[in-house]
Coordinates of C-alpha atoms and ligand atoms in Angstrom, one line a residue:
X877 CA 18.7 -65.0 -65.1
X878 CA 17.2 -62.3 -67.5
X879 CA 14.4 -63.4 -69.6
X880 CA 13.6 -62.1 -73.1
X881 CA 10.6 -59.0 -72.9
X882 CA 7.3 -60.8 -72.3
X883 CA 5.5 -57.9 -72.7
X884 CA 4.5 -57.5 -76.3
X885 CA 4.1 -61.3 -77.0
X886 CA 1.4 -61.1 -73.1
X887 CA -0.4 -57.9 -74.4
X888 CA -1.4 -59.1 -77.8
X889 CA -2.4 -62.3 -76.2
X890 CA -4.6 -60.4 -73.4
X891 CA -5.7 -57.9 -76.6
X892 CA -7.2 -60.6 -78.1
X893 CA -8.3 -63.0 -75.4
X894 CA -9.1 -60.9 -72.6
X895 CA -12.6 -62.2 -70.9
X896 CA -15.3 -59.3 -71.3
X897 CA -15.8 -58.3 -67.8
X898 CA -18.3 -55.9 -66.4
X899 CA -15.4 -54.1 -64.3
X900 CA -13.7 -54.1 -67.6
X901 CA -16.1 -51.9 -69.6
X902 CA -15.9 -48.9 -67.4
X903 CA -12.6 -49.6 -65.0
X904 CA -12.7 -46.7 -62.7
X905 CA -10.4 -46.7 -59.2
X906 CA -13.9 -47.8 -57.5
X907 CA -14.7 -50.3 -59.6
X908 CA -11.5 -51.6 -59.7
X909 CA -11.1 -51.8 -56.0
X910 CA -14.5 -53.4 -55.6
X911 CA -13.8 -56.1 -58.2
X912 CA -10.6 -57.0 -56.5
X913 CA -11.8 -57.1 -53.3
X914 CA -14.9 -59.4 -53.8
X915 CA -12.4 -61.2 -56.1
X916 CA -9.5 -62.0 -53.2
X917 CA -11.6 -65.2 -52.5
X918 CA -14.4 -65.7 -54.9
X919 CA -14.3 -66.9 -58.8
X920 CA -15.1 -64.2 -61.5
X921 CA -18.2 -66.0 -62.5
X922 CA -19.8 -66.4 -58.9
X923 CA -18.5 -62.5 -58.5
X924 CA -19.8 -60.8 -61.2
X925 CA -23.2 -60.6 -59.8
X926 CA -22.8 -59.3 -56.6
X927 CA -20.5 -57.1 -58.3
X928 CA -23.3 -55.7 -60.3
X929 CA -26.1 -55.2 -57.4
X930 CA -22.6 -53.4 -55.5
X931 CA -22.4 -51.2 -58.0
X932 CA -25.7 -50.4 -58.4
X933 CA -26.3 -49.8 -55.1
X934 CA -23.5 -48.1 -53.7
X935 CA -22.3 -45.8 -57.0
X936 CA -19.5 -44.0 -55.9
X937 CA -17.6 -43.7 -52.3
X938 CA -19.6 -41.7 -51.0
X939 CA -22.6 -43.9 -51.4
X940 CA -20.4 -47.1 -49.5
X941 CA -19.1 -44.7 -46.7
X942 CA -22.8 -44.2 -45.2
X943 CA -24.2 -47.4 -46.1
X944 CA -25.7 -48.9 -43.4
X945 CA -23.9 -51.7 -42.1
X946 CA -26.7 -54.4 -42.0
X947 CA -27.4 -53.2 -45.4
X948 CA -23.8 -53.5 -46.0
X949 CA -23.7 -57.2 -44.9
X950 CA -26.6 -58.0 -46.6
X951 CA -25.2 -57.0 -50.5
X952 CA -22.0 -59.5 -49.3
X953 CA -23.9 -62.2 -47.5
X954 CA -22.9 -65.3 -49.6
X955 CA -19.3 -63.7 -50.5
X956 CA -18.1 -64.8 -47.2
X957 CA -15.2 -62.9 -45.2
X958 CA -17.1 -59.9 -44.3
X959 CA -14.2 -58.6 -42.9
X960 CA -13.5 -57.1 -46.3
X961 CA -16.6 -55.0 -46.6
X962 CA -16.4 -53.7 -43.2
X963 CA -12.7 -52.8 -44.4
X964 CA -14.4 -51.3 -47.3
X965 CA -16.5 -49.1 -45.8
X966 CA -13.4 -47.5 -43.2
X967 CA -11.6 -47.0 -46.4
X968 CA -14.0 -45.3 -48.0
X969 CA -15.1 -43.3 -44.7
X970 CA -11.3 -42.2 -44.3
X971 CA -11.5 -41.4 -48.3
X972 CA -14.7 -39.2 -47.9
X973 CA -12.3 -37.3 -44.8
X974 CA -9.0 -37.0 -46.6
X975 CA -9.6 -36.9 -50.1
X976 CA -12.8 -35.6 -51.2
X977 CA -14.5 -38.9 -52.1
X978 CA -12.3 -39.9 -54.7
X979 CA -9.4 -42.7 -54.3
X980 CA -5.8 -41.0 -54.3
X981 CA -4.0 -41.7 -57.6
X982 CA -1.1 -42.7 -55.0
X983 CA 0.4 -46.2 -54.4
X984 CA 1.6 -45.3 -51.1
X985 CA -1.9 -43.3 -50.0
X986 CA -4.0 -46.4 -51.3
X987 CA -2.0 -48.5 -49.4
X988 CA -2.4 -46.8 -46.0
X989 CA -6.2 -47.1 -46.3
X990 CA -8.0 -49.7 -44.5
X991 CA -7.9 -53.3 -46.0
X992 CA -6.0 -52.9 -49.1
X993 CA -2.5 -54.2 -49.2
X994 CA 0.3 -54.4 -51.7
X995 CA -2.1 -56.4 -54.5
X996 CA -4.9 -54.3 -54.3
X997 CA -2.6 -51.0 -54.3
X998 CA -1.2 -52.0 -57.0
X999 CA -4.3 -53.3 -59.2
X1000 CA -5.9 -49.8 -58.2
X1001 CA -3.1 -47.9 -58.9
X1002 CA -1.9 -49.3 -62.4
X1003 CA -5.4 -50.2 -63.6
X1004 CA -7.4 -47.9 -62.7
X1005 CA -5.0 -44.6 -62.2
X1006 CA -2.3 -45.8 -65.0
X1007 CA 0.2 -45.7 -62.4
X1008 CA 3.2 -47.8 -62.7
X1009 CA 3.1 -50.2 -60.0
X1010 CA 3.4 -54.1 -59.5
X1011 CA -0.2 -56.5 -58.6
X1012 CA 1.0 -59.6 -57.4
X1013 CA -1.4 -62.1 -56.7
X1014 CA -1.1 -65.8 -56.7
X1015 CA -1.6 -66.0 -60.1
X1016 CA 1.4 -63.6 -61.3
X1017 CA 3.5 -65.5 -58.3
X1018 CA 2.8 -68.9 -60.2
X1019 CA 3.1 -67.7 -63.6
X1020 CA 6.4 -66.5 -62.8
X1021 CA 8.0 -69.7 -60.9
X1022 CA 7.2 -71.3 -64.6
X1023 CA 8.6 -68.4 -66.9
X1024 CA 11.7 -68.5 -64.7
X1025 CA 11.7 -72.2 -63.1
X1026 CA 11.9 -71.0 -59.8
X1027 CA 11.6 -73.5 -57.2
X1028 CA 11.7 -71.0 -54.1
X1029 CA 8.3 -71.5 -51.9
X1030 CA 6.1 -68.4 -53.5
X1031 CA 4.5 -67.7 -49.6
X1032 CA 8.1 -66.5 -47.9
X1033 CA 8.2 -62.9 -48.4
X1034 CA 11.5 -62.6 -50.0
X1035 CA 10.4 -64.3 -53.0
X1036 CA 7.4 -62.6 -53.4
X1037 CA 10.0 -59.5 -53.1
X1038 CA 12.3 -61.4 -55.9
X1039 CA 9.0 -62.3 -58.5
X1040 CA 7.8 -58.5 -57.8
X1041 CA 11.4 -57.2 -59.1
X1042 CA 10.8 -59.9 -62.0
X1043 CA 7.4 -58.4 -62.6
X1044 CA 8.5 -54.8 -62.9
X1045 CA 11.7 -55.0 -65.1
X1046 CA 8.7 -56.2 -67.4
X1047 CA 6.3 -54.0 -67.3
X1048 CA 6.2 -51.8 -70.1
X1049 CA 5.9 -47.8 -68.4
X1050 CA 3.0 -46.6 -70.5
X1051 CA 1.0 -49.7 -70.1
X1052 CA 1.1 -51.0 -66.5
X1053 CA -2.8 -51.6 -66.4
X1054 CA -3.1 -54.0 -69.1
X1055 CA 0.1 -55.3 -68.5
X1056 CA -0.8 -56.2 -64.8
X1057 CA -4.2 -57.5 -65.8
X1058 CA -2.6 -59.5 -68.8
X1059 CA -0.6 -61.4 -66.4
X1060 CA -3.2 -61.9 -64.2
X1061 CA -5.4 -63.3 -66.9
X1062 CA -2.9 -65.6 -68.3
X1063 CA -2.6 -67.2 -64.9
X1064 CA -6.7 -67.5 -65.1
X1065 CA -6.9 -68.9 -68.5
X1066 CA -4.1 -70.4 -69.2
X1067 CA -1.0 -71.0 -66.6
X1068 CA -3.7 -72.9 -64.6
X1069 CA -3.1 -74.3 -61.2
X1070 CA -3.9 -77.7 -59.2
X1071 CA -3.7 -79.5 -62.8
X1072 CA -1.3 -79.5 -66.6
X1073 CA -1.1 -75.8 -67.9
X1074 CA -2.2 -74.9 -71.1
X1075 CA 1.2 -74.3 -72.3
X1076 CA 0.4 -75.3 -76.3
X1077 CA -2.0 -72.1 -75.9
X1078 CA 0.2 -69.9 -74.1
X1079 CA 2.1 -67.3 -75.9
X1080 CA 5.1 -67.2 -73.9
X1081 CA 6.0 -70.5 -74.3
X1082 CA 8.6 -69.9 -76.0
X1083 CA 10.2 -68.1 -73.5
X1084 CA 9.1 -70.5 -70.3
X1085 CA 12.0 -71.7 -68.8
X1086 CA 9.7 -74.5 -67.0
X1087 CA 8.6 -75.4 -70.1
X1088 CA 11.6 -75.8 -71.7
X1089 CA 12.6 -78.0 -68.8
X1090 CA 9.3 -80.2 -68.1
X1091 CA 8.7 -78.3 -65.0
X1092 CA 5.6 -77.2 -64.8
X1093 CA 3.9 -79.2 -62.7
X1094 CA 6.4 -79.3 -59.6
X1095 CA 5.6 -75.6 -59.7
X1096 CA 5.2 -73.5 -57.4
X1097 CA 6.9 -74.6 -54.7
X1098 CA 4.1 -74.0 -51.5
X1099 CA 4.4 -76.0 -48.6
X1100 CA 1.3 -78.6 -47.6
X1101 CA -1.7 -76.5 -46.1
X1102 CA -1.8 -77.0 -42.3
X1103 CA -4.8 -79.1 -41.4
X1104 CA -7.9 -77.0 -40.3
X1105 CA -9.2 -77.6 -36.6
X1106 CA -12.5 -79.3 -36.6
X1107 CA -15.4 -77.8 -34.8
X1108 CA -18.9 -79.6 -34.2
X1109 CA -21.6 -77.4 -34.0
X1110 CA -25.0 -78.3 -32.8
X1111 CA -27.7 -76.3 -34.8
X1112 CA -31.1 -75.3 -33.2
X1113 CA -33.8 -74.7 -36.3
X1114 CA -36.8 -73.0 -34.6
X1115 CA -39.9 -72.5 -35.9
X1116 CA -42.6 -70.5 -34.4
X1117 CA -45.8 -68.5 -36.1
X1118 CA -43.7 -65.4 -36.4
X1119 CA -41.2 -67.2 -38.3
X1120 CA -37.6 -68.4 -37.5
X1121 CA -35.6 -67.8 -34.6
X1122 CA -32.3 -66.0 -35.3
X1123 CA -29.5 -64.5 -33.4
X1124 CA -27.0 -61.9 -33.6
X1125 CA -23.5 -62.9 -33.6
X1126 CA -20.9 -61.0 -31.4
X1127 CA -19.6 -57.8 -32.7
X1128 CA -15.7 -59.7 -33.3
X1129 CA -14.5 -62.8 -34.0
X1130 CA -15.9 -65.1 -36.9
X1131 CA -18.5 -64.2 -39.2
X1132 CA -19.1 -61.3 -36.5
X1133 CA -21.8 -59.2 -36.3
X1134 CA -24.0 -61.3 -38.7
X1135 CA -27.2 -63.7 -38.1
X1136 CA -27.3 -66.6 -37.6
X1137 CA -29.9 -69.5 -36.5
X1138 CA -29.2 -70.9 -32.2
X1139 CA -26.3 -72.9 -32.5
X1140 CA -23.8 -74.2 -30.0
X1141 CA -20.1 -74.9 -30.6
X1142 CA -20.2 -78.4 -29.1
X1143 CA -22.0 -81.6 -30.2
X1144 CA -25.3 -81.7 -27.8
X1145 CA -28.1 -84.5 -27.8
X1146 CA -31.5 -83.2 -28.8
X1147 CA -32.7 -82.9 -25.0
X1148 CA -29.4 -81.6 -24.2
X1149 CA -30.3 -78.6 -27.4
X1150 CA -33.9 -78.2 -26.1
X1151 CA -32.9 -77.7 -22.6
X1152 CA -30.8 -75.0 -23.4
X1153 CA -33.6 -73.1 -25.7
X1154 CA -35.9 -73.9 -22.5
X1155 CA -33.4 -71.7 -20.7
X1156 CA -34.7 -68.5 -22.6
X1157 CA -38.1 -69.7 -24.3
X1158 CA -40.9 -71.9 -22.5
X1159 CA -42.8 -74.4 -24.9
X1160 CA -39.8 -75.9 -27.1
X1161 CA -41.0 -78.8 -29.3
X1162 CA -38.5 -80.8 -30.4
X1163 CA -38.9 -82.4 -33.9
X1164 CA -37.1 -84.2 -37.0
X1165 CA -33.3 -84.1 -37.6
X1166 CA -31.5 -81.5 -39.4
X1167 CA -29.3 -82.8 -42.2
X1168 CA -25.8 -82.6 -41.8
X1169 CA -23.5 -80.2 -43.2
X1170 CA -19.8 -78.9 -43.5
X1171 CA -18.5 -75.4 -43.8
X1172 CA -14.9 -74.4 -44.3
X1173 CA -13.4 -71.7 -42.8
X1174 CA -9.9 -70.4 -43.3
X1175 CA -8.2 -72.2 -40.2
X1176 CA -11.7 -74.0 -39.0
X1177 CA -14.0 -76.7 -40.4
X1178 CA -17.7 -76.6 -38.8
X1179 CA -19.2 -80.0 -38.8
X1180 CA -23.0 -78.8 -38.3
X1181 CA -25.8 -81.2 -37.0
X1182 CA -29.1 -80.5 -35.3
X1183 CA -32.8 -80.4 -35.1
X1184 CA -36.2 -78.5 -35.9
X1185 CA -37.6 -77.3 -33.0
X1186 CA -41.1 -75.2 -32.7
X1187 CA -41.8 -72.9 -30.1
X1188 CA -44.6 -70.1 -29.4
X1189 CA -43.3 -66.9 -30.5
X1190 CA -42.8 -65.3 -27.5
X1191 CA -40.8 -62.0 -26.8
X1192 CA -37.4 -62.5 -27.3
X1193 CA -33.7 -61.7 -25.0
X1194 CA -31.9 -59.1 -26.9
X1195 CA -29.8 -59.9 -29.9
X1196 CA -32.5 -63.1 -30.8
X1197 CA -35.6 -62.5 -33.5
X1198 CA -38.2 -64.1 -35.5
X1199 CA -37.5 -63.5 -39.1
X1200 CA -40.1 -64.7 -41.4
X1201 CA -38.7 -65.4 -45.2
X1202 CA -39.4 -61.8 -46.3
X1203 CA -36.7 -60.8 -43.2
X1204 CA -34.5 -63.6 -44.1
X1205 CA -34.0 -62.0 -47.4
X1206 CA -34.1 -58.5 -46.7
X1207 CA -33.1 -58.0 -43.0
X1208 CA -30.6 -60.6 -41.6
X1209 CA -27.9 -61.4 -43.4
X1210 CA -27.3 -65.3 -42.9
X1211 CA -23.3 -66.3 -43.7
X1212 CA -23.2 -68.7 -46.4
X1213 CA -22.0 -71.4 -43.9
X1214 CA -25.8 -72.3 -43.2
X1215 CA -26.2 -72.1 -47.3
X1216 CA -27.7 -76.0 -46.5
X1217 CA -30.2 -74.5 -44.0
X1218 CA -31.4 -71.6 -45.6
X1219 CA -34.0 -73.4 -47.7
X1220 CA -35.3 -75.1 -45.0
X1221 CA -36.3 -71.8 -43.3
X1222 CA -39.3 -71.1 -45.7
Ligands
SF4_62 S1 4.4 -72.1 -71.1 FE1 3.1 -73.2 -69.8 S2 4.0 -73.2 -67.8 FE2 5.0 -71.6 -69.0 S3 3.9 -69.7 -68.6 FE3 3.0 -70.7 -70.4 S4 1.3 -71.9 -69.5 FE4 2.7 -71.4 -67.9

């Protein structure tokens, strides 16, 4: 099963095609690790500027490790799975403990610190350290099942385990970084996915074995994504002269800890929704209906409907505020499942 180097023929490529990148231009361990974190589930272009107001921000470890968490959620809110910042800052609170504020140039240290796994080890630790060390995201896993028409499902383990092998009898010692990112790239640009690959621009296709045998669109082998649970959600907009009515989330669970507007997890008629605001505010209004509006969560769909309300602005139970649109951009960080509702809020 050995295939020819692909080394050389990947690192001119990436030499002279490589995107210019702001992580790129100065590639420390931090910004490395930043960029791949926001990166896990967002596209380079929608990325690059939160990547930017991060940076500026939060400069160095130090910096992310006493951020405040509000704060914290604010510079994400839009990036979705704030899990990953919270992560973030642990990581970086553990780094400010054990090592002084800097990352360890150490696969096995980086990977022992909160929220970073094998892939982002391994980007940190080759890119940004020079460390020999595989990155493995689905990109590489795809680009590989065509270079050596593979037909194994790329989400069991043991083929991840068998591509990572692949990877690494590749990777040329003094140039893991590049190497690693060259791949990466290549799967970006060129060994696309959901659609034809560019294969007359890529230059290992001369080597591709799924080229060679018409291949490459029955790869990779995935099975079908499970169907996601659908969850109505009746949405309470509430409008009163200190401006809108907002609510805490729960400390765990989805989207936790963020703001969000009243909403129940069941479909409710509009007296059915202004009965249960009556229950903690006197002199709900009700008024026109909300438009509809869909949000996608990893294993859950919200199917959102609702209404305006107004109501006096009384004082609130604990965990509820008024946020006028100077707090709603500053203060509480609204997920970007209510990205339909935010401009309504003005
Ligand atoms: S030749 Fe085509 S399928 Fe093969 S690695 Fe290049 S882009 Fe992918």
């Amino acid at each position: 099963m050995t295939l020819s180097p692909i080394a050389p023929a990947l690192l001119e490529w990436f030499n002279a095609n490589k995107r210019i990148l702001p992580f790129r231009q100065d590639p420390t361990p931090y910004h490395i690790w930043v960029s791949e974190i926001m990166l896990q589930q967002t596209r380079v272009s929608a990325a690059i500027p939160y990547y930017l107001r991060f940076i500026e921000e939060l400069p160095d470890i130090p910096a992310l490790a006493a951020c405040d968490p509000q704060r914290l959620n604010k510079l994400w809110e839009g990036l979705g799975y704030y899990s990953r910042v919270r992560n973030m800052q642990k990581a970086a609170q553990q780094v400010c403990r054990d090592y002084g504020g800097q990352l360890p140039a150490d696969l096995k240290a980086l990977k022992s610190l909160p929220g970073i796994g094998d892939y982002t080890a391994g980007a940190v630790a080759s890119i940004g350290f020079g460390i020999p060390a595989p990155a493995v995201d689905g990109n590489v896993l795809r680009v590989f099942s065509r270079l050596y028409n593979d037909d194994r499902d790329i989400t069991l383990p043991s083929t991840k385990t068998a591509y990572t092998d692949w990877v690494m009898e590749h990777q040329p010692p003094d140039k893991p970084g590049p190497y690693n990112e060259a791949l990466m790239e290549l799967g970006a640009l060129v060994c696309l996915p959901g659609g034809e690959p560019l294969c007359n621009r890529c230059p290992l296709s001369h080597l591709c074995r799924a080229k060679a045998a018409g291949t490459q669109l029955d790869l990779p082998v995935k099975p079908a994504p499970k169907a996601k649970k659908l969850q109505p959600i009746t949405l309470a907009l509430v409008k009163s002269e200190a401006g809108w009515l907002v609510r805490q989330r729960p400390r765990k669970g989805l989207l936790a800890g963020l703001w969000e507007p009243v909403l129940w997890e069941e479909r409710l008629t509009k007296e059915e929704a202004k009965s249960r605001l009556e229950g903690f505010l006197a002199g709900v209004e009700a008024g026109e209906p909300l438009p509809a509006a869909r949000h996608i969560f990893t294993h859950i769909q919200w199917e959102m409907e609702g209404w305006f309300f107004t109501a006096p602005a009384l004082p609130l139970p604990e965990g509820y505020a008024w946020a006028d649109r100077q707090a709603l951009e500053s203060l509480y960080p609204l997920p970007n499942a209510f990205k339909k509702y935010k401009p309504l809020m003005d």
